Short mmCIF file of C-alpha atoms in Angstrom, two decimals:
data_model
loop_
_atom_site.label_atom_id
_atom_site.label_comp_id
_atom_site.label_asym_id
_atom_site.label_seq_id
_atom_site.Cartn_x
_atom_site.Cartn_y
_atom_site.Cartn_z
CA MET A 1 -10.91 12.27 -30.79
CA ARG A 2 -8.89 13.88 -27.62
CA ILE A 3 -11.35 12.63 -24.53
CA ARG A 4 -13.71 15.07 -23.76
CA TRP A 5 -14.67 14.21 -20.28
CA MET A 6 -16.27 17.76 -18.68
CA THR A 7 -14.22 19.33 -16.29
CA LEU A 8 -15.82 18.93 -13.31
CA CYS A 9 -16.08 19.28 -9.31
CA ALA A 10 -17.53 17.50 -6.27
CA LEU A 11 -21.62 16.89 -6.75
CA ALA A 12 -23.26 20.01 -4.92
CA CYS A 13 -26.81 20.26 -4.12
CA ILE A 14 -28.31 21.75 -6.42
CA GLY A 15 -31.27 24.07 -5.33
CA LEU A 16 -34.37 23.82 -7.81
CA GLY A 17 -34.69 27.62 -7.39
CA ALA A 18 -37.74 29.67 -7.21
CA GLY A 19 -40.87 29.23 -9.12
CA THR A 20 -39.81 25.26 -8.80
CA GLU A 21 -42.17 22.80 -6.85
CA THR A 22 -39.80 22.97 -4.16
CA GLY A 23 -38.61 26.60 -4.16
CA ALA A 24 -35.10 25.28 -2.60
CA ARG A 25 -32.46 27.53 -2.95
CA ALA A 26 -29.33 27.00 -5.22
CA GLN A 27 -26.15 25.75 -2.74
CA ALA A 28 -22.48 26.86 -4.05
CA PRO A 29 -20.85 23.81 -5.72
CA ILE A 30 -18.54 21.40 -4.09
CA GLN A 31 -15.05 21.56 -5.03
CA LEU A 32 -13.15 18.58 -6.98
CA PRO A 33 -11.29 16.65 -6.79
CA ILE A 34 -12.63 14.63 -3.50
CA GLU A 35 -10.35 13.07 -1.84
CA ILE A 36 -10.92 10.14 0.15
CA MET A 37 -7.83 9.57 2.49
CA GLY A 38 -7.16 8.41 5.99
CA ALA A 39 -7.91 5.09 7.99
CA ASN A 40 -9.98 2.35 6.67
CA GLY A 41 -13.38 3.06 6.46
CA THR A 42 -12.72 7.00 5.63
CA SER A 43 -15.96 8.24 3.61
CA ILE A 44 -17.22 11.40 2.31
CA THR A 45 -20.72 12.21 1.37
CA VAL A 46 -22.01 14.95 -1.00
CA PRO A 47 -25.49 15.73 -1.66
CA PHE A 48 -27.17 16.88 -5.27
CA ALA A 49 -30.36 16.90 -6.94
CA VAL A 50 -31.29 16.38 -10.14
CA PRO A 51 -32.84 19.30 -12.00
CA VAL A 52 -36.64 18.97 -13.28
CA GLY A 53 -37.41 17.56 -16.27
CA SER A 54 -34.17 15.95 -16.79
CA PRO A 55 -34.38 11.86 -18.44
CA VAL A 56 -33.61 8.79 -16.33
CA ALA A 57 -30.46 8.19 -14.96
CA THR A 58 -28.94 5.03 -16.24
CA GLN A 59 -25.16 5.08 -15.42
CA MET A 60 -22.70 7.08 -13.50
CA GLN A 61 -20.02 8.51 -15.46
CA LEU A 62 -16.49 8.79 -12.75
CA ARG A 63 -12.89 9.69 -13.12
CA VAL A 64 -11.03 7.90 -10.42
CA HIS A 65 -7.20 8.37 -9.54
CA GLY A 66 -5.05 5.86 -7.49
CA LEU A 67 -7.69 2.60 -7.73
CA SER A 68 -4.69 0.47 -7.16
CA TYR A 69 -6.80 -2.60 -6.37
CA PRO A 70 -9.88 -3.89 -6.54
CA THR A 71 -12.50 -3.28 -4.35
CA LYS A 72 -10.32 -0.53 -2.90
CA ALA A 73 -13.34 2.02 -3.25
CA SER A 74 -17.27 1.90 -2.31
CA VAL A 75 -20.18 3.58 -3.69
CA GLN A 76 -23.49 4.43 -2.20
CA PHE A 77 -26.49 6.38 -3.58
CA ASN A 78 -28.77 7.58 -0.83
CA SER A 79 -29.34 4.72 2.06
CA GLY A 80 -28.72 1.77 -0.59
CA ALA A 81 -26.00 -0.83 -0.62
CA TRP A 82 -22.60 0.09 -0.80
CA ILE A 83 -21.36 -0.80 -4.35
CA PRO A 84 -17.34 -1.69 -4.63
CA LEU A 85 -15.49 -0.71 -7.62
CA ASN A 86 -13.79 -3.38 -9.72
CA ASN A 87 -13.42 -4.99 -12.95
CA SER A 88 -16.91 -6.77 -12.66
CA THR A 89 -18.93 -3.59 -11.31
CA VAL A 90 -17.93 -1.01 -13.46
CA GLN A 91 -16.86 -0.52 -17.07
CA VAL A 92 -13.03 0.92 -17.54
CA GLN A 93 -13.33 2.89 -20.71
CA GLY A 94 -10.70 3.89 -23.21
CA VAL A 95 -7.34 1.93 -23.44
CA GLY A 96 -7.34 1.42 -19.39
CA ALA A 97 -9.28 -1.44 -19.71
CA ALA A 98 -6.59 -3.32 -22.32
CA TYR A 99 -3.63 -2.25 -19.45
CA GLY A 100 -5.60 -4.24 -16.14
CA GLY A 101 -8.28 -1.76 -15.81
CA ILE A 102 -9.04 -1.52 -11.93
CA GLY A 103 -5.60 -2.57 -10.11
CA GLY A 104 -3.83 -2.29 -13.50
CA ALA A 105 -0.96 0.07 -15.14
CA PHE A 106 -3.00 3.23 -15.30
CA ALA A 107 -3.28 5.40 -12.21
CA THR A 108 -6.43 7.16 -13.53
CA LEU A 109 -9.11 5.25 -15.14
CA ASP A 110 -12.30 6.70 -16.72
CA LEU A 111 -15.51 4.18 -15.28
CA LEU A 112 -18.90 3.43 -16.05
CA LEU A 113 -21.01 2.12 -13.24
CA PRO A 114 -24.47 1.01 -14.43
CA LEU A 115 -27.33 2.30 -12.24
CA ALA A 116 -30.30 -0.28 -10.99
CA ALA A 117 -33.96 1.53 -11.93
CA ASN A 118 -35.02 4.36 -9.06
CA THR A 119 -31.09 4.42 -7.66
CA ILE A 120 -31.11 8.29 -8.43
CA GLN A 121 -34.19 10.34 -6.97
CA LYS A 122 -34.84 14.01 -6.93
CA SER A 123 -32.52 14.73 -4.08
CA ASN A 124 -29.71 12.52 -3.62
CA THR A 125 -26.41 11.75 -1.67
CA LEU A 126 -23.44 10.33 -2.86
CA SER A 127 -20.97 8.86 -0.62
CA PHE A 128 -17.38 7.20 -1.70
CA ARG A 129 -15.48 5.25 0.92
CA PHE A 130 -11.96 3.97 1.25
CA ASN A 131 -12.73 0.46 2.18
CA ALA A 132 -9.23 -0.77 3.36
CA THR A 133 -5.49 -0.12 2.74
CA ASP A 134 -2.85 -2.84 1.16
CA TYR A 135 -0.44 -0.96 3.54
CA VAL A 136 0.90 1.31 0.30
CA SER A 137 -2.22 3.41 -0.02
CA ILE A 138 -3.94 5.72 1.85
CA GLY A 139 -6.86 6.26 -0.44
CA PHE A 140 -8.00 7.76 -4.00
CA ARG A 141 -9.38 10.83 -5.62
CA VAL A 142 -12.63 11.44 -7.53
CA LEU A 143 -11.98 13.86 -10.32
CA SER A 144 -15.04 14.24 -11.74
CA PHE A 145 -18.01 12.47 -12.03
CA ASN A 146 -21.86 12.66 -13.66
CA LEU A 147 -25.05 10.80 -14.28
CA LEU A 148 -25.80 9.87 -17.79
CA SER A 149 -28.93 8.98 -19.63
CA ALA A 150 -29.65 5.86 -21.64
CA GLN A 151 -28.67 8.06 -24.81
CA GLY A 152 -25.06 9.01 -23.18
CA ALA A 153 -26.09 12.67 -22.23
CA GLN A 154 -24.96 14.08 -19.12
CA ILE A 155 -27.75 14.75 -16.75
CA LEU A 156 -26.01 16.93 -14.03
CA PRO A 157 -25.21 20.74 -15.36
CA ALA A 158 -21.52 22.06 -15.57
CA SER A 159 -22.55 24.76 -12.67
CA THR A 160 -22.85 21.80 -10.16
CA PHE A 161 -19.16 21.66 -10.33
CA ALA A 162 -16.09 23.77 -9.93
CA ILE A 163 -12.29 22.97 -9.75
CA GLU A 164 -10.27 23.59 -6.34
CA ASP A 165 -7.59 26.34 -6.66
CA PRO A 166 -4.17 24.99 -4.89
CA ASN A 167 -3.05 28.88 -5.21
CA THR A 168 -5.82 29.27 -2.68
CA TRP A 169 -4.48 26.72 -0.16
CA GLN A 170 -2.78 28.08 2.93
CA PRO A 171 -0.36 26.81 5.53
CA PRO A 172 -2.81 24.59 8.28
CA LEU A 173 -0.14 26.14 10.87
CA ASN A 174 1.30 29.56 9.27
CA THR A 175 3.95 30.26 11.64
CA ALA A 176 7.60 30.01 11.45
CA VAL A 177 8.19 27.88 14.10
CA ASP A 178 5.87 25.44 12.63
CA ILE A 179 7.41 25.92 9.51
CA VAL A 180 10.59 25.08 10.24
CA ALA A 181 9.75 22.15 12.53
CA GLY A 182 7.84 21.03 9.57
CA LYS A 183 11.63 21.53 7.46
CA TRP A 184 13.40 19.20 10.11
CA LEU A 185 10.48 16.67 10.00
CA TRP A 186 10.57 16.08 6.34
CA GLN A 187 13.93 16.01 6.43
CA SER A 188 15.20 13.82 9.62
CA ALA A 189 12.06 12.58 11.36
CA PRO A 190 11.95 8.61 11.90
CA LEU A 191 9.23 7.20 10.10
CA LYS A 192 7.28 3.56 10.17
CA GLN A 193 7.41 1.65 7.35
CA ASN A 194 3.51 1.93 6.77
CA SER A 195 0.15 2.32 9.38
CA MET A 196 0.40 -1.47 10.75
CA ALA A 197 0.07 -1.26 14.59
CA ASN A 198 3.65 -3.25 14.60
CA ALA A 199 5.12 -1.71 11.51
CA ALA A 200 8.99 -1.74 11.64
CA SER A 201 11.09 1.46 11.52
CA ILE A 202 12.68 2.75 8.17
CA LEU A 203 16.07 4.45 7.94
CA ALA A 204 14.82 6.85 4.84
CA HIS A 205 13.69 9.97 5.64
CA CYS A 206 10.59 12.15 3.25
CA GLY A 207 13.56 13.86 2.04
CA ASP A 208 15.08 10.66 0.70
CA CYS A 209 12.42 9.08 -1.52
CA HIS A 210 10.79 12.81 -2.28
CA THR A 211 12.85 15.92 -3.49
CA GLN A 212 15.31 16.89 -0.39
CA ASP A 213 13.51 19.87 -0.07
CA GLY A 214 9.85 18.64 -0.72
CA ARG A 215 9.49 20.65 -3.98
CA ASP A 216 7.93 17.80 -5.74
CA LEU A 217 4.82 18.02 -3.26
CA LYS A 218 4.33 21.71 -4.15
CA TYR A 219 5.23 21.20 -7.75
CA PHE A 220 2.43 18.74 -8.31
CA ASN A 221 0.32 20.55 -5.92
CA PHE A 222 -0.24 17.47 -3.04
CA SER A 223 -3.30 19.09 -0.49
CA ASN A 224 -2.33 19.60 2.84
CA ASN A 225 -4.88 16.82 3.43
CA SER A 226 -2.97 13.89 1.39
CA ILE A 227 0.33 15.18 2.96
CA ILE A 228 -1.13 15.48 6.63
CA GLU A 229 -2.35 11.26 6.28
CA ARG A 230 0.61 10.21 4.41
CA SER A 231 2.72 11.36 7.20
CA LYS A 232 0.27 9.65 9.76
CA PHE A 233 0.56 6.41 7.41
CA HIS A 234 4.19 6.29 8.06
CA GLY A 235 4.22 6.80 12.03
CA LEU A 236 3.85 10.75 12.63
CA THR A 237 1.05 12.73 14.36
CA GLN A 238 -1.49 14.95 13.29
CA LEU A 239 0.09 18.11 14.34
CA GLN A 240 3.83 16.83 12.84
CA GLY A 241 1.81 16.43 9.55
CA GLN A 242 0.31 19.57 9.71
CA GLN A 243 3.76 21.14 10.41
CA ILE A 244 5.06 18.95 7.30
CA ALA A 245 2.09 20.48 5.30
CA SER A 246 2.84 23.97 6.12
CA TYR A 247 6.38 23.45 5.07
CA ILE A 248 5.47 22.41 1.58
CA ARG A 249 2.84 25.15 1.53
CA SER A 250 5.55 27.70 1.90
CA LEU A 251 8.02 26.74 -0.73
CA ASN A 252 8.64 29.20 -3.23
CA VAL A 253 8.33 27.15 -6.54
CA PRO A 254 6.33 26.72 -9.68
CA ASN A 255 3.67 24.71 -9.08
CA PRO A 256 1.38 23.88 -12.62
CA GLY A 257 0.96 20.08 -11.82
CA ARG A 258 -1.36 17.71 -10.22
CA PRO A 259 -0.75 14.49 -8.86
CA TRP A 260 -2.83 12.86 -11.56
CA ASN A 261 -1.08 14.45 -14.56
CA PRO A 262 1.81 12.40 -15.56
CA PRO A 263 4.84 13.88 -15.81
CA TYR A 264 5.97 14.81 -19.26
CA GLN A 265 2.83 13.64 -20.78
CA PRO A 266 2.66 14.69 -24.19
CA GLY A 267 0.44 17.01 -25.78
CA PRO A 268 -0.21 20.27 -27.93
CA GLY A 269 0.67 23.21 -26.60
CA LEU A 270 3.09 22.00 -23.81
CA ASP A 271 5.84 24.02 -25.81
CA SER A 272 4.02 27.46 -25.68
CA GLN A 273 4.53 26.98 -21.81
CA PRO A 274 7.47 28.43 -19.83
CA VAL A 275 9.87 25.02 -19.54
CA GLN A 276 9.73 24.77 -15.90
CA ASN A 277 6.10 23.77 -16.86
CA TRP A 278 7.08 20.82 -18.87
CA ALA A 279 7.60 18.11 -15.96
CA ALA A 280 3.73 18.76 -15.06
CA GLY A 281 2.91 17.61 -18.68
CA ALA A 282 -0.29 18.75 -21.06
CA GLY A 283 -2.76 16.60 -18.52
CA LEU A 284 -4.73 13.65 -18.80
CA ASN A 285 -7.26 15.17 -21.22
CA TRP A 286 -4.13 14.62 -23.50
CA VAL A 287 -4.11 10.75 -23.38
CA LEU A 288 -6.17 9.36 -26.61
CA PHE A 289 -8.74 6.72 -26.47
CA ARG A 290 -6.88 4.79 -29.32
CA ASP A 291 -3.45 4.37 -30.99
CA GLN A 292 -5.08 5.76 -34.41
CA ASP A 293 -6.27 8.77 -33.01
CA THR A 294 -2.56 9.81 -32.80
CA LEU A 295 -2.62 9.90 -36.54
CA PRO A 296 -4.20 13.27 -37.28
CA TYR A 297 -1.34 14.79 -35.19
CA LEU A 298 1.09 13.21 -36.49
CA VAL A 299 0.03 13.88 -40.46
CA PRO A 300 -2.15 17.12 -39.82
CA ASN A 301 -2.43 17.69 -43.56
CA GLY A 302 -2.50 13.88 -44.56
CA ILE A 303 0.18 11.81 -45.75
CA ASN A 304 1.89 13.85 -48.33
CA GLN A 305 5.82 14.23 -49.50
CA ALA A 306 6.00 16.67 -46.69
CA ALA A 307 4.69 14.39 -44.06
CA VAL A 308 7.21 12.02 -44.59
CA ASP A 309 10.24 14.46 -45.56
CA THR A 310 13.30 13.03 -43.69
CA ALA A 311 14.80 16.34 -43.14
CA SER A 312 11.27 17.79 -41.19
CA THR A 313 11.55 17.38 -36.87
CA LEU A 314 8.86 15.45 -35.19
CA ASN A 315 8.09 17.43 -31.77
CA LEU A 316 7.24 14.59 -29.63
CA ARG A 317 6.65 16.86 -26.61
CA GLU A 318 3.31 17.96 -28.39
CA LEU A 319 2.40 14.48 -30.03
CA PRO A 320 -0.97 12.94 -28.14
CA ILE A 321 -0.37 9.33 -27.34
CA ALA A 322 -2.62 6.94 -26.28
CA LEU A 323 -1.10 5.66 -23.06
CA GLN A 324 -1.01 7.25 -19.74
CA LEU A 325 2.29 7.73 -18.42
CA PRO A 326 2.83 6.80 -14.64
CA ASP A 327 1.88 9.69 -12.26
CA TRP A 328 4.63 11.07 -10.02
CA ASN A 329 3.46 8.71 -7.10
CA HIS A 330 4.29 5.64 -9.25
CA TRP A 331 8.17 7.28 -10.18
CA LEU A 332 9.03 7.04 -5.99
CA PRO A 333 10.66 4.10 -4.80
CA ARG A 334 8.58 1.66 -2.93
CA ILE A 335 11.67 1.00 -0.81
CA HIS A 336 14.55 3.30 -0.66
CA PRO A 337 18.00 2.03 -0.79
CA LEU A 338 18.63 2.48 2.39
CA ASP A 339 16.06 0.02 3.45
CA ALA A 340 16.66 -2.51 0.82
CA TRP A 341 20.73 -2.46 1.55
CA GLY A 342 21.32 -0.67 4.73
CA THR A 343 23.80 1.77 5.59
CA ALA A 344 26.55 -0.10 3.25
CA PHE A 345 24.20 2.40 0.47
#
């Protein structure tokens, strides 16, 4: 009933091991998410091997965060042609399809990509490419993926994947001078509107649209890479982006969230967590596929007198729904009031 996509990591090269026909050694898994962020044409390639005796792959299953417009992203298998991801080339799963699919209301989408015959070999490379910016976005994240057989079974084992732990991240420049510089840049650096060569300057600073001290980026675990690339998008240098990322990493605040998990997304177990974690939400896995899937959580013992007791309390924080709430980025202003109304604001 709940979305039961496996918690996956970026595809890694799976060695066939001793005793197989190749004798290849197993390699460490590549971590998820895969962030494809930066300038137009930025791409990332990951290798993987299909276990011996696996069925033929007919589809690829993907969960992607940030497909905010059609053909923003493309994928490539081995040396084949690039396949653009849009509502014609993929099947959007769940209620995301009813809300516009790629380019629609949901920031994270579950997709099925049909595969032509002989697309997948024993050893493969899979590439993801950020085709071009709309001068708002800097890329997208692949949260999970797998190959599916004609019967819908996942082909790549769970050991192929591992989830990146934000608590292991370090400041890119771990010196007091750089961290102080990052704080100043966050609160005071002059910025450009976007990455266009002739982009206009804006009055707002990083800490105007975000929290003043940057704690939202730490709380939702925005990566160093995403902070650096966003800084460059707004006209700062690589070094300045590294200094800002170093400042964010140094903040001593809770960090239970992820950029793709909608704030306050309801789901079972949320109340058992510390109150400071509630804003991180219950996670995407508690976004249901259909409205009627809420019913067993609404009336777990069926519709009876107790279920409709008007003196009872309904905990909406723990009631999962078939609606993906906006992610943190979509709560931030596209244009800050300073730049909408000027100094009068």
